XYZ file of C-alpha atoms in Angstrom:
776
model
C 0.000 0.000 0.000
C 1.360 3.467 -0.918
C 1.293 5.476 2.296
C 1.535 8.831 0.485
C -1.220 8.208 -1.977
C -4.471 10.024 -1.229
C -7.821 9.670 -2.865
C -9.832 12.792 -3.513
C -12.798 14.221 -5.350
C -12.871 17.151 -7.728
C -12.309 20.393 -5.868
C -14.996 22.243 -7.802
C -17.796 20.107 -6.378
C -18.680 22.375 -3.426
C -21.562 20.218 -2.231
C -19.301 17.259 -1.484
C -18.049 18.325 1.991
C -21.549 18.985 3.337
C -22.921 15.878 1.632
C -20.058 13.767 2.913
C -20.464 15.018 6.475
C -24.244 14.559 6.481
C -23.936 11.046 5.052
C -21.245 10.076 7.570
C -23.262 11.378 10.522
C -26.433 9.632 9.344
C -24.607 6.354 8.756
C -22.959 6.477 12.201
C -26.292 7.159 13.912
C -28.033 4.315 12.088
C -25.201 1.814 12.579
C -24.800 2.700 16.260
C -28.498 2.025 16.863
C -28.241 -1.295 15.018
C -25.238 -2.358 17.111
C -26.992 -1.208 20.275
C -29.955 -3.472 19.526
C -27.646 -6.495 19.670
C -25.267 -5.319 22.413
C -27.748 -3.913 24.938
C -29.200 -7.338 25.895
C -25.608 -8.378 26.667
C -25.249 -5.485 29.100
C -22.852 -3.558 26.877
C -22.901 0.267 26.990
C -23.927 2.582 24.172
C -20.432 4.101 23.628
C -19.160 0.659 22.606
C -21.829 0.431 19.896
C -21.066 3.976 18.728
C -17.296 3.441 18.484
C -17.899 0.153 16.665
C -20.252 1.939 14.227
C -17.531 4.399 13.269
C -14.931 1.635 13.133
C -17.064 -0.405 10.719
C -17.870 2.628 8.576
C -14.248 3.834 8.417
C -11.229 2.610 6.459
C -11.009 -0.466 8.688
C -14.404 -1.618 7.428
C -16.748 -0.435 4.685
C -14.403 2.321 3.507
C -11.991 -0.327 2.262
C -14.191 -0.127 -0.815
C -12.593 2.404 -3.153
C -15.839 4.183 -4.061
C -16.845 4.633 -0.387
C -13.307 5.713 0.518
C -13.263 8.335 -2.240
C -16.600 9.696 -1.026
C -15.668 9.980 2.661
C -11.956 10.849 2.526
C -11.806 13.965 0.397
C -8.967 16.414 1.021
C -11.263 19.342 1.666
C -13.585 17.290 3.928
C -10.913 16.849 6.603
C -11.398 20.406 7.879
C -15.133 19.802 8.105
C -14.547 16.668 10.199
C -12.149 18.446 12.557
C -14.490 21.416 12.931
C -17.338 19.047 13.741
C -15.172 17.320 16.355
C -14.258 20.683 17.898
C -17.898 21.782 18.227
C -18.735 18.387 19.703
C -15.946 18.720 22.289
C -17.121 22.200 23.277
C -20.718 21.014 23.796
C -19.718 17.844 25.629
C -17.255 19.449 28.041
C -19.616 22.321 28.841
C -22.419 19.832 29.577
C -20.124 17.713 31.774
C -19.252 20.851 33.729
C -22.916 21.823 33.981
C -23.921 18.370 35.274
C -20.807 17.792 37.380
C -21.305 17.300 41.104
C -18.798 19.982 42.091
C -19.324 19.601 45.880
C -18.525 15.877 45.552
C -15.426 16.689 43.488
C -14.184 19.149 46.092
C -14.859 16.731 48.963
C -13.088 13.909 47.146
C -10.373 15.872 45.373
C -7.616 13.999 47.202
C -8.701 10.411 46.352
C -9.656 11.407 42.799
C -6.246 13.031 42.293
C -4.391 10.049 43.744
C -6.240 7.614 41.455
C -5.679 9.791 38.384
C -2.015 10.436 39.210
C -1.340 6.748 39.914
C -2.405 5.693 36.430
C -0.837 8.705 34.704
C 2.508 8.231 36.461
C 2.768 4.552 35.565
C 1.749 5.202 31.954
C 4.268 8.051 31.691
C 7.036 5.690 32.800
C 5.944 3.089 30.250
C 5.767 5.729 27.503
C 9.317 6.895 28.171
C 10.620 3.316 27.873
C 9.020 2.527 24.495
C 9.214 5.908 22.745
C 12.699 5.287 21.246
C 11.668 1.879 19.896
C 8.428 3.223 18.389
C 10.258 6.199 16.858
C 12.707 3.952 15.036
C 10.276 1.229 13.954
C 7.644 3.600 12.542
C 10.147 5.644 10.542
C 9.235 8.821 12.367
C 11.010 12.096 11.762
C 11.265 15.174 13.920
C 11.661 15.595 17.644
C 12.008 12.399 19.669
C 10.897 14.331 22.746
C 7.669 15.413 21.060
C 6.912 11.850 19.987
C 7.517 10.697 23.571
C 5.012 13.315 24.759
C 2.447 12.092 22.229
C 2.877 8.481 23.377
C 2.549 9.672 26.988
C -0.815 11.252 26.178
C -1.951 8.104 24.360
C -1.113 5.857 27.306
C -2.048 8.203 30.167
C -5.172 9.952 28.883
C -8.612 9.011 30.149
C -11.482 10.135 27.919
C -13.785 11.855 30.420
C -16.722 12.116 27.943
C -16.705 8.349 27.418
C -16.399 7.665 31.165
C -19.242 10.126 31.767
C -21.446 8.431 29.156
C -20.502 4.907 30.251
C -21.392 5.615 33.865
C -24.729 7.132 32.856
C -25.563 4.329 30.422
C -24.714 1.584 32.920
C -26.701 3.313 35.691
C -23.922 4.010 38.172
C -23.134 7.671 37.444
C -24.734 8.755 40.741
C -22.960 6.121 42.833
C -19.796 7.007 44.744
C -17.601 4.905 42.454
C -19.201 6.450 39.362
C -18.698 10.018 40.541
C -15.159 9.172 41.649
C -14.377 7.730 38.195
C -15.718 10.839 36.433
C -13.749 13.126 38.766
C -10.539 11.130 38.247
C -10.990 11.101 34.468
C -11.313 14.887 34.433
C -8.061 15.239 36.376
C -6.432 12.838 33.915
C -7.755 14.999 31.082
C -6.080 18.042 32.627
C -2.741 16.227 32.614
C -3.183 15.269 28.951
C -4.273 18.785 27.963
C -1.194 20.236 29.671
C 1.014 18.001 27.526
C -1.073 18.903 24.461
C -0.376 22.596 25.070
C 3.366 21.854 25.144
C 3.106 19.929 21.874
C 1.082 22.746 20.276
C 3.761 25.228 21.289
C 6.364 23.300 19.321
C 4.964 24.684 16.066
C 5.417 28.336 17.019
C 8.701 27.733 18.902
C 7.551 29.978 21.685
C 9.956 31.001 24.394
C 9.111 30.313 28.010
C 8.259 33.973 28.533
C 6.105 34.072 25.411
C 4.278 30.925 26.455
C 3.714 32.256 29.966
C 2.376 35.540 28.587
C -0.121 33.793 26.310
C -1.167 31.505 29.165
C -1.761 34.554 31.376
C -3.916 36.261 28.732
C -5.860 33.014 28.182
C -6.503 32.681 31.904
C -7.545 36.326 32.079
C -9.948 35.782 29.169
C -11.437 32.708 30.831
C -11.980 34.477 34.158
C -13.516 37.452 32.368
C -15.910 35.235 30.405
C -16.969 33.390 33.569
C -17.718 36.677 35.374
C -19.513 38.129 32.341
C -21.580 34.945 31.927
C -22.636 35.051 35.591
C -23.949 38.608 35.244
C -25.609 37.799 31.927
C -27.330 34.709 33.348
C -28.597 36.567 36.421
C -30.007 39.278 34.147
C -31.718 36.728 31.895
C -33.192 34.953 34.926
C -34.823 38.191 36.084
C -36.364 38.900 32.679
C -39.867 37.587 31.954
C -40.328 35.800 35.266
C -43.674 34.446 34.088
C -41.905 32.245 31.525
C -40.460 28.933 32.640
C -37.742 28.791 29.946
C -35.509 31.166 28.045
C -36.505 32.352 24.603
C -34.645 31.048 21.570
C -32.762 34.331 21.070
C -31.569 34.283 24.684
C -30.372 30.699 24.345
C -28.460 31.612 21.184
C -26.861 34.546 23.018
C -25.571 32.314 25.819
C -24.320 29.659 23.406
C -22.589 32.324 21.309
C -20.691 33.653 24.324
C -19.476 30.154 25.210
C -18.591 29.312 21.608
C -16.711 32.574 20.977
C -14.717 32.150 24.179
C -13.777 28.572 23.272
C -12.791 29.471 19.707
C -10.700 32.409 20.935
C -8.735 30.106 23.231
C -8.223 27.678 20.355
C -6.803 30.419 18.110
C -4.440 31.430 20.913
C -2.972 27.933 20.822
C -4.645 26.517 23.924
C -7.147 23.686 23.985
C -10.627 24.737 25.091
C -11.414 21.386 26.714
C -10.706 22.383 30.313
C -11.958 25.934 29.724
C -15.360 24.658 28.538
C -15.577 22.376 31.560
C -14.787 25.293 33.881
C -17.370 27.504 32.153
C -19.960 24.779 32.647
C -19.049 24.048 36.271
C -19.125 27.753 37.236
C -22.357 28.443 35.339
C -25.033 29.695 37.816
C -27.166 26.620 38.556
C -30.327 28.285 39.804
C -32.847 29.864 37.474
C -34.361 29.223 34.086
C -31.099 29.819 32.205
C -29.462 26.715 33.659
C -32.693 24.703 33.321
C -33.119 25.646 29.666
C -29.501 25.010 28.666
C -29.466 21.741 30.582
C -32.617 20.554 28.810
C -31.349 21.499 25.345
C -27.788 20.234 25.766
C -28.712 16.991 27.528
C -31.152 15.955 24.819
C -28.878 17.048 21.967
C -25.610 15.705 23.350
C -26.907 12.338 24.531
C -28.939 11.617 21.415
C -26.768 13.124 18.665
C -23.408 14.570 19.675
C -22.190 11.610 21.756
C -22.913 9.041 19.002
C -21.301 11.287 16.378
C -18.232 12.092 18.502
C -17.603 8.509 19.609
C -18.373 7.234 16.123
C -15.882 9.677 14.634
C -13.240 8.280 16.990
C -13.768 4.796 15.569
C -14.052 6.209 12.052
C -10.455 7.502 12.160
C -8.911 4.077 12.848
C -7.237 2.592 9.783
C -6.143 -0.977 10.478
C -4.853 -1.360 6.914
C -1.556 0.004 8.216
C -1.232 -3.035 10.462
C 0.058 -5.106 7.559
C 3.304 -6.299 9.086
C 4.110 -8.339 12.153
C 6.320 -5.541 13.444
C 3.491 -3.015 13.253
C 1.077 -5.446 14.876
C 3.559 -5.845 17.725
C 3.711 -2.061 18.185
C -0.096 -1.793 18.385
C -0.332 -4.699 20.828
C 2.486 -3.251 22.929
C 0.737 0.122 23.190
C -2.576 -1.534 24.110
C -1.009 -3.812 26.730
C 1.057 -1.031 28.292
C -1.932 1.310 28.307
C -4.176 -1.194 30.072
C -1.344 -2.473 32.266
C -0.237 1.010 33.296
C -3.766 1.972 34.285
C -4.306 -1.290 36.170
C -1.037 -1.160 38.115
C -1.211 2.577 38.797
C -4.894 2.624 39.734
C -4.700 -0.506 41.903
C -1.669 0.912 43.706
C -3.600 4.122 44.369
C -6.671 2.156 45.513
C -4.507 0.049 47.819
C -3.152 3.247 49.369
C -6.710 4.598 49.723
C -7.940 1.229 51.124
C -10.449 0.900 48.282
C -11.826 -2.645 47.730
C -10.110 -4.651 44.996
C -13.217 -5.126 42.840
C -13.851 -1.377 42.826
C -10.186 -0.788 41.991
C -10.347 -3.103 38.971
C -13.466 -1.370 37.656
C -11.847 2.037 38.167
C -8.709 0.839 36.342
C -10.628 -0.125 33.189
C -12.690 3.061 33.351
C -9.440 5.041 33.507
C -8.295 3.243 30.337
C -11.070 4.637 28.130
C -9.501 6.454 25.168
C -10.637 8.589 22.254
C -10.612 12.193 23.469
C -7.471 14.253 24.106
C -5.277 11.476 22.684
C -6.943 11.648 19.239
C -6.790 15.446 19.372
C -3.081 15.291 20.269
C -2.277 13.003 17.357
C -4.221 15.197 14.942
C -2.609 18.382 16.264
C 0.886 16.881 16.041
C 0.304 15.840 12.414
C -1.260 19.157 11.395
C 1.564 21.129 13.013
C 4.069 18.777 11.345
C 5.877 18.058 14.591
C 5.247 14.406 13.644
C 5.495 13.432 9.994
C 4.936 9.672 10.012
C 1.578 8.507 8.692
C 2.460 5.024 9.938
C 2.890 6.254 13.502
C -0.338 8.262 13.340
C -2.506 5.416 12.051
C -0.963 2.770 14.308
C -1.553 4.933 17.384
C -5.142 5.774 16.378
C -5.831 2.064 15.819
C -4.332 1.242 19.222
C -6.486 3.905 20.893
C -9.704 2.683 19.274
C -9.033 -1.028 19.878
C -8.065 -0.318 23.495
C -11.305 1.623 24.042
C -13.416 -1.128 22.488
C -11.795 -3.790 24.683
C -12.095 -1.678 27.846
C -15.738 -0.752 27.173
C -16.646 -4.422 26.659
C -14.821 -5.432 29.853
C -16.498 -2.638 31.811
C -19.899 -3.894 30.672
C -19.012 -7.386 31.923
C -17.604 -6.080 35.222
C -20.629 -3.900 35.933
C -22.977 -6.799 35.223
C -20.915 -9.105 37.461
C -20.494 -6.553 40.236
C -24.035 -5.199 40.117
C -24.395 -5.791 43.856
C -21.347 -3.606 44.489
C -22.496 -0.652 42.397
C -26.239 -1.268 42.691
C -28.618 0.517 45.018
C -27.356 0.152 48.572
C -30.095 1.489 50.784
C -28.942 2.602 54.207
C -31.933 3.288 56.499
C -32.007 6.706 58.131
C -31.795 4.797 61.402
C -28.155 4.025 60.578
C -27.442 7.008 58.329
C -24.881 9.348 59.835
C -25.982 13.006 59.769
C -22.424 13.877 58.717
C -22.725 11.850 55.499
C -24.293 12.915 52.226
C -28.079 12.660 52.115
C -29.863 12.148 48.793
C -33.504 13.104 49.032
C -36.408 13.111 46.556
C -39.359 15.385 47.316
C -42.448 15.133 45.104
C -45.205 17.667 44.444
C -48.336 17.554 42.295
C -48.927 21.307 42.309
C -47.348 24.489 43.585
C -49.192 24.393 46.949
C -46.842 22.128 48.949
C -43.628 23.342 47.277
C -42.905 25.968 49.905
C -43.086 23.437 52.722
C -41.135 20.803 50.788
C -38.305 23.198 50.044
C -38.219 24.442 53.628
C -38.020 20.855 54.835
C -35.080 20.275 52.485
C -33.334 23.365 53.827
C -33.820 22.107 57.391
C -32.318 18.727 56.490
C -29.142 20.423 55.339
C -28.130 20.673 58.978
C -24.880 22.553 59.395
C -23.492 24.272 56.312
C -20.682 21.768 55.754
C -22.898 18.657 55.656
C -23.473 17.460 52.053
C -27.011 17.028 50.750
C -28.281 16.292 47.228
C -31.999 17.138 47.084
C -34.269 16.547 44.096
C -37.720 18.054 43.600
C -39.974 16.187 41.173
C -43.124 17.735 39.696
C -45.729 15.016 39.125
C -48.202 15.894 36.371
C -51.241 13.747 35.608
C -51.619 12.461 32.074
C -55.124 11.240 31.177
C -55.288 7.517 30.518
C -56.408 7.962 26.909
C -53.306 10.008 26.124
C -50.068 8.252 25.355
C -47.860 8.158 28.414
C -44.733 10.269 28.343
C -42.184 10.593 31.112
C -39.831 13.522 30.957
C -37.211 15.260 33.055
C -36.223 18.889 32.903
C -32.681 17.910 32.206
C -33.469 15.261 29.605
C -36.413 16.032 27.357
C -36.720 18.673 24.669
C -40.513 18.802 24.770
C -40.225 20.367 28.209
C -39.106 23.514 26.363
C -42.362 23.825 24.474
C -44.474 26.701 25.740
C -47.481 25.125 24.063
C -47.633 22.385 26.663
C -50.449 23.022 29.119
C -49.841 20.131 31.522
C -48.776 21.776 34.764
C -47.470 24.863 32.950
C -48.709 27.421 35.472
C -47.647 25.225 38.373
C -44.228 24.777 36.787
C -43.635 28.542 36.711
C -44.595 28.901 40.374
C -42.491 25.880 41.357
C -39.487 27.274 39.507
C -39.879 30.677 41.170
C -40.076 29.135 44.639
C -37.062 26.903 44.081
C -35.038 29.735 42.538
C -35.801 31.967 45.510
C -34.567 29.375 47.986
C -31.463 28.628 45.925
C -30.632 32.332 45.903
C -31.207 32.707 49.656
C -29.636 29.490 50.921
C -26.981 28.919 48.198
C -28.035 25.260 48.141
C -28.743 23.562 44.818
C -32.090 21.798 44.453
C -32.249 19.684 41.288
C -35.600 19.688 39.521
C -37.283 16.950 37.546
C -40.689 16.362 36.031
C -42.744 13.346 35.080
C -45.983 13.277 33.081
C -47.880 10.017 33.502
C -51.271 8.558 34.448
C -51.803 8.144 38.186
C -51.966 4.379 37.722
C -48.311 4.181 36.640
C -46.867 7.401 38.072
C -45.365 5.507 41.024
C -43.050 3.677 38.606
C -41.464 6.945 37.466
C -40.997 8.051 41.059
C -39.421 4.750 42.109
C -37.203 4.511 39.015
C -35.985 8.075 39.398
C -35.242 7.510 43.084
C -33.351 4.347 42.156
C -31.326 6.039 39.412
C -30.344 8.865 41.744
C -29.778 6.454 44.665
C -31.869 8.514 47.044
C -32.121 7.471 50.691
C -35.490 9.075 51.256
C -38.663 10.002 49.353
C -41.083 12.635 50.652
C -44.599 12.592 49.173
C -47.347 15.208 49.589
C -50.561 14.237 51.390
C -53.503 13.872 49.027
C -55.508 16.417 51.036
C -54.738 20.133 51.090
C -55.586 22.691 53.727
C -58.220 25.322 53.037
C -58.149 28.909 54.258
C -60.329 27.993 57.262
C -57.777 25.364 58.313
C -59.866 22.330 57.333
C -58.560 19.676 54.956
C -60.130 19.197 51.566
C -59.844 15.981 49.592
C -57.685 16.187 46.500
C -57.572 13.792 43.580
C -57.886 10.147 44.523
C -55.087 9.391 42.076
C -52.626 11.233 44.324
C -53.549 8.960 47.211
C -53.198 5.877 44.997
C -49.766 7.046 43.884
C -48.681 7.520 47.507
C -49.875 4.049 48.463
C -48.061 2.429 45.537
C -44.814 4.293 46.230
C -45.002 3.155 49.857
C -45.284 -0.457 48.637
C -42.708 -0.422 45.822
C -40.008 2.129 46.706
C -36.537 0.723 47.412
C -35.867 3.301 50.128
C -37.613 4.899 53.079
C -40.712 6.966 52.286
C -42.465 9.757 54.166
C -45.777 11.531 53.611
C -45.901 15.216 54.490
C -49.230 16.522 55.806
C -48.711 20.214 55.110
C -50.334 22.780 57.366
C -48.074 25.583 56.197
C -45.656 25.661 59.141
C -43.055 23.142 58.109
C -39.756 23.744 59.867
C -37.437 26.619 59.217
C -38.417 28.078 55.880
C -36.774 31.311 54.908
C -35.925 31.878 58.542
C -32.939 29.660 57.895
C -31.355 32.458 55.955
C -32.041 35.333 58.265
C -34.380 35.020 61.225
C -33.094 33.807 64.569
C -36.418 32.280 65.624
C -36.324 28.607 66.561
C -38.718 26.103 65.042
C -40.084 23.570 67.508
C -40.207 19.989 66.173
C -41.431 16.921 68.050
C -40.485 13.332 67.212
C -42.945 10.832 68.677
C -41.521 7.426 69.586
C -43.764 4.463 70.357
C -41.428 1.708 69.155
C -40.905 -0.311 65.988
C -38.817 0.098 62.809
C -40.787 3.052 61.442
C -40.367 5.019 64.657
C -36.649 4.222 64.631
C -36.505 5.530 61.065
C -38.303 8.704 62.173
C -35.755 9.025 64.975
C -32.907 8.641 62.473
C -34.522 11.225 60.201
C -34.685 13.618 63.141
C -30.907 13.480 63.538
C -30.551 15.651 60.446
C -33.178 18.101 61.713
C -31.437 18.415 65.088
C -28.198 19.618 63.465
C -29.835 22.720 61.969
C -29.065 25.782 64.057
C -32.638 27.153 63.801
C -34.335 23.936 64.891
C -35.221 22.835 68.418
C -35.994 19.121 68.498
C -37.814 17.263 71.259
C -38.043 13.465 71.283
C -41.138 12.280 73.151
C -41.197 8.617 74.092
C -44.491 7.033 75.093
C -44.356 4.241 77.675
C -47.009 2.230 79.512
C -47.761 3.386 83.054
C -46.356 0.094 84.359
C -42.906 1.398 83.451
C -42.979 3.508 86.619
C -43.292 0.350 88.727
C -39.924 -1.379 89.203
C -41.819 -4.679 89.418
C -43.665 -4.025 86.161
C -42.878 -5.092 82.674
C -40.182 -2.501 81.994
C -36.895 -2.137 83.791
C -35.264 1.253 83.268
C -31.646 1.740 84.259
C -29.386 4.733 83.612
C -25.639 4.411 83.432
C -23.334 7.300 82.481
C -26.256 9.199 80.932
C -27.159 6.296 78.644
C -30.672 4.946 78.537
C -31.098 1.186 78.702
C -34.605 -0.246 78.687
C -35.468 -3.919 78.745
C -38.989 -4.773 77.706
C -39.855 -8.262 78.745
C -43.403 -8.663 77.526
C -42.830 -7.422 73.959
C -41.071 -8.880 70.971
C -37.449 -9.216 72.093
C -35.812 -8.433 68.758
C -37.847 -5.258 68.160
C -37.354 -4.183 71.772
C -33.600 -4.619 71.556
C -33.454 -2.611 68.329
C -35.553 0.153 69.934
C -33.360 0.191 73.035
C -30.164 0.326 71.018
C -31.431 3.142 68.775
C -32.644 5.201 71.731
C -29.462 4.612 73.742
C -27.234 5.730 70.854
C -29.419 8.736 70.154
C -29.579 9.709 73.831
C -25.827 9.453 74.299
C -24.964 11.516 71.200
C -27.682 14.163 71.098
C -29.510 14.397 74.423
C -26.519 14.383 76.773
C -24.832 17.028 74.613
C -27.843 19.313 74.916
C -28.741 19.293 71.219
C -32.084 17.527 71.755
C -34.623 17.415 74.567
C -35.871 13.985 75.660
C -39.246 13.524 77.374
C -41.047 10.373 78.544
C -44.844 10.184 78.734
C -46.627 7.367 80.587
C -50.070 6.290 79.397
C -52.431 3.382 79.866
C -54.089 3.405 76.452
C -54.535 5.231 73.196
C -57.151 7.591 74.650
C -54.609 9.024 77.082
C -52.067 9.214 74.236
C -54.537 11.275 72.205
C -55.148 13.630 75.126
C -51.405 14.235 75.584
C -50.989 14.899 71.864
C -53.870 17.411 71.916
C -52.284 19.222 74.853
C -49.052 19.749 72.924
C -50.753 20.563 69.598
C -49.883 24.272 69.575
C -46.374 23.815 70.975
C -44.745 22.362 67.875
C -44.640 23.419 64.229
C -44.101 19.859 63.001
C -44.569 16.314 64.299
C -42.400 13.456 63.033
C -43.717 9.940 63.644
C -43.337 6.449 62.240
C -46.154 4.965 60.205
C -46.418 1.738 62.173
C -44.568 -1.520 62.387
C -45.122 -1.583 66.133
C -47.893 -4.177 66.114
C -51.016 -3.910 68.273
C -49.688 -1.504 70.869
C -51.738 -0.547 73.917
C -50.193 2.889 73.608
C -52.082 3.640 70.365
C -55.131 1.377 70.470
C -58.271 3.502 70.674
C -56.496 6.782 69.910
C -59.225 7.566 67.376
C -62.721 6.342 66.602
C -61.800 5.327 63.072
C -58.811 5.245 60.745
C -59.439 7.286 57.615
C -56.010 7.064 55.962
C -54.245 3.736 56.661
C -51.188 4.890 54.667
C -50.456 7.296 57.544
C -50.645 4.687 60.282
C -52.675 4.979 63.474
C -50.860 7.933 65.040
C -50.232 9.755 61.752
C -53.895 9.441 60.788
C -54.915 10.915 64.159
C -52.484 13.847 63.814
C -53.786 14.575 60.297
C -57.464 14.263 61.210
C -59.935 16.991 62.054
C -59.926 15.698 65.662
C -56.402 17.054 66.062
C -56.753 20.825 65.956
C -53.286 22.203 65.333
C -51.357 24.374 62.910
C -48.350 22.028 62.912
C -47.484 19.869 59.919
C -47.010 16.109 60.194
C -44.315 13.922 58.626
C -45.163 10.209 58.651
C -42.134 7.979 58.017
C -41.999 4.388 56.744
C -38.732 2.457 56.821
C -37.873 0.356 53.763
C -37.957 -3.326 54.664
């Protein structure tokens, strides 16, 4: 094969570049969907199908045919391909920054850096040992040092877009290992981009001072764009508050600012990859600007740009150059050293961090995903003529693509095998430390309970340094005769249509309330929306909670309070949805009976008034879950929590059924006439809670002695106006004398005996009620 020969089309046919590009994109999209049909049942991710589609379409597959090769590989089409790849990179990196969990990255910067540096260091060592051999055997010309840098990028780079898409496609992007992998891949990208900048500088032969000056101006430009974008976004958010999304002209304005900034950095000789990520990660999250961009970019990138970008990576591989045993050995050596360097480096880092071996192996293969900065580095080096060997270029591209295909397939197998490790691990609130991250899903059907839901979320934040990831989902009824459609703000384009009437007015009010709280509390509340019939709405709620790995779901009560304080029945479908979520959710669930005085509200930001909250404890798993939930409430500096334990009157008698002993301020209670296992769990939970929160003065602890449910009801009525919210378990305590007869009838069984009494018209109070059910 003549390596210098190039096939081309007549230069006067100006329609060929656009036609070629459109045909290539269409073919990649169709082929990737075909491959996905066969690979998805095997548990393989979408990026594998997309890279394979490009690989099959390129010179390694169908383009071996001379007529197809002539059509796709025209001289003047190369610039179109590279421009397309650049626009794809800008969109992808900005979206990754926009969706990135920055608080998680900052909390885990040390382990993410160690994992990234472990793999990069090992691969850099391997690259330095083989660069001389590869230089000689591929007939390369030019700087040996530059070629060594290129090989370093090829071995050390981790393609963060592919890791991001893999984690999302395999449903572990929200897990700790998924977020850690994405964070580590971004740090690895920074290392590769730094080397790319050095390689790019070889063309202009810049001095150190000249390079430093350009870097300073680039940094100044980036900071200026970030500040300008923040002011622009805040101004756009304040305009037309009655609209839930930005207008098309406003969206184009924002995109133009980002695009111009990225292109300016590119012309200055610096890659815009990290800059676009930083612009996305610093983009103001609250308001309709972020919601609109997130909706547009998520739909476009996931459905079009990702398949095109990954397909183009596979499209560039030309295995026809692997026509000698020596060249095959070079490709295999690069693949083995790339995978081996990532495995050894990542496992060494995981051993240092005391990360389990199975997680370390999965992280190692995720860190080996290629096809991002490495392809860009090879292309840049060839275009700048710092590398002149077509053999080297094509062998390295082939090695990158084959390595990515192998790693993606292995990751699919590992994730399927280790699904218990990265699957949903529900930790009940009973055992959930208030210092750990809490993922919470709050649901609303209209704008009425939003205020209370958001205020409850703010209260659960506790102290300012405790991580929390809250989600607010708007549930919109879709009539049964209409085709069901589930959509999320961040995923569906039809959410941008102003012609949609389903929940439109409620959506504007919900957005305004959430935006106000984000601005006041500086805490991000992620929004989502589902449109479905009431009969199947619970599935969307449960699936969303599972995908986000939430520990808790809060549902609104199906009744709403009127102006006169009485409850009015809402739609029966809301009640059915609540009952089904209680049965099917894979985490703890609570129902909020909103009376308009739920916890701290906006007082959290300014007022010094304390909100009085009472947690009622009768015993059983649900009450223990309510007690665990109250731990988070007790850590908020504007909340005063009182735990009220109800005991039978016989507990006062030392010869009765309950023996109470206190030792070093701990509470130990042995209940002899109740179920031993439940009693021991109750005693343990109360003793731990008492020792940590009551003895330190954070929480008040009160015991009430009653003979029956009637006396319990009287005590609850007496304290009705003392507290702004009552937290109680749904049930799980069996037929308890403490609650039997508390009310004449039970109207809402989904609230349990005590919760139903607190939410009934018999209980005249202005305090809200939160009824908690532990997942079993």
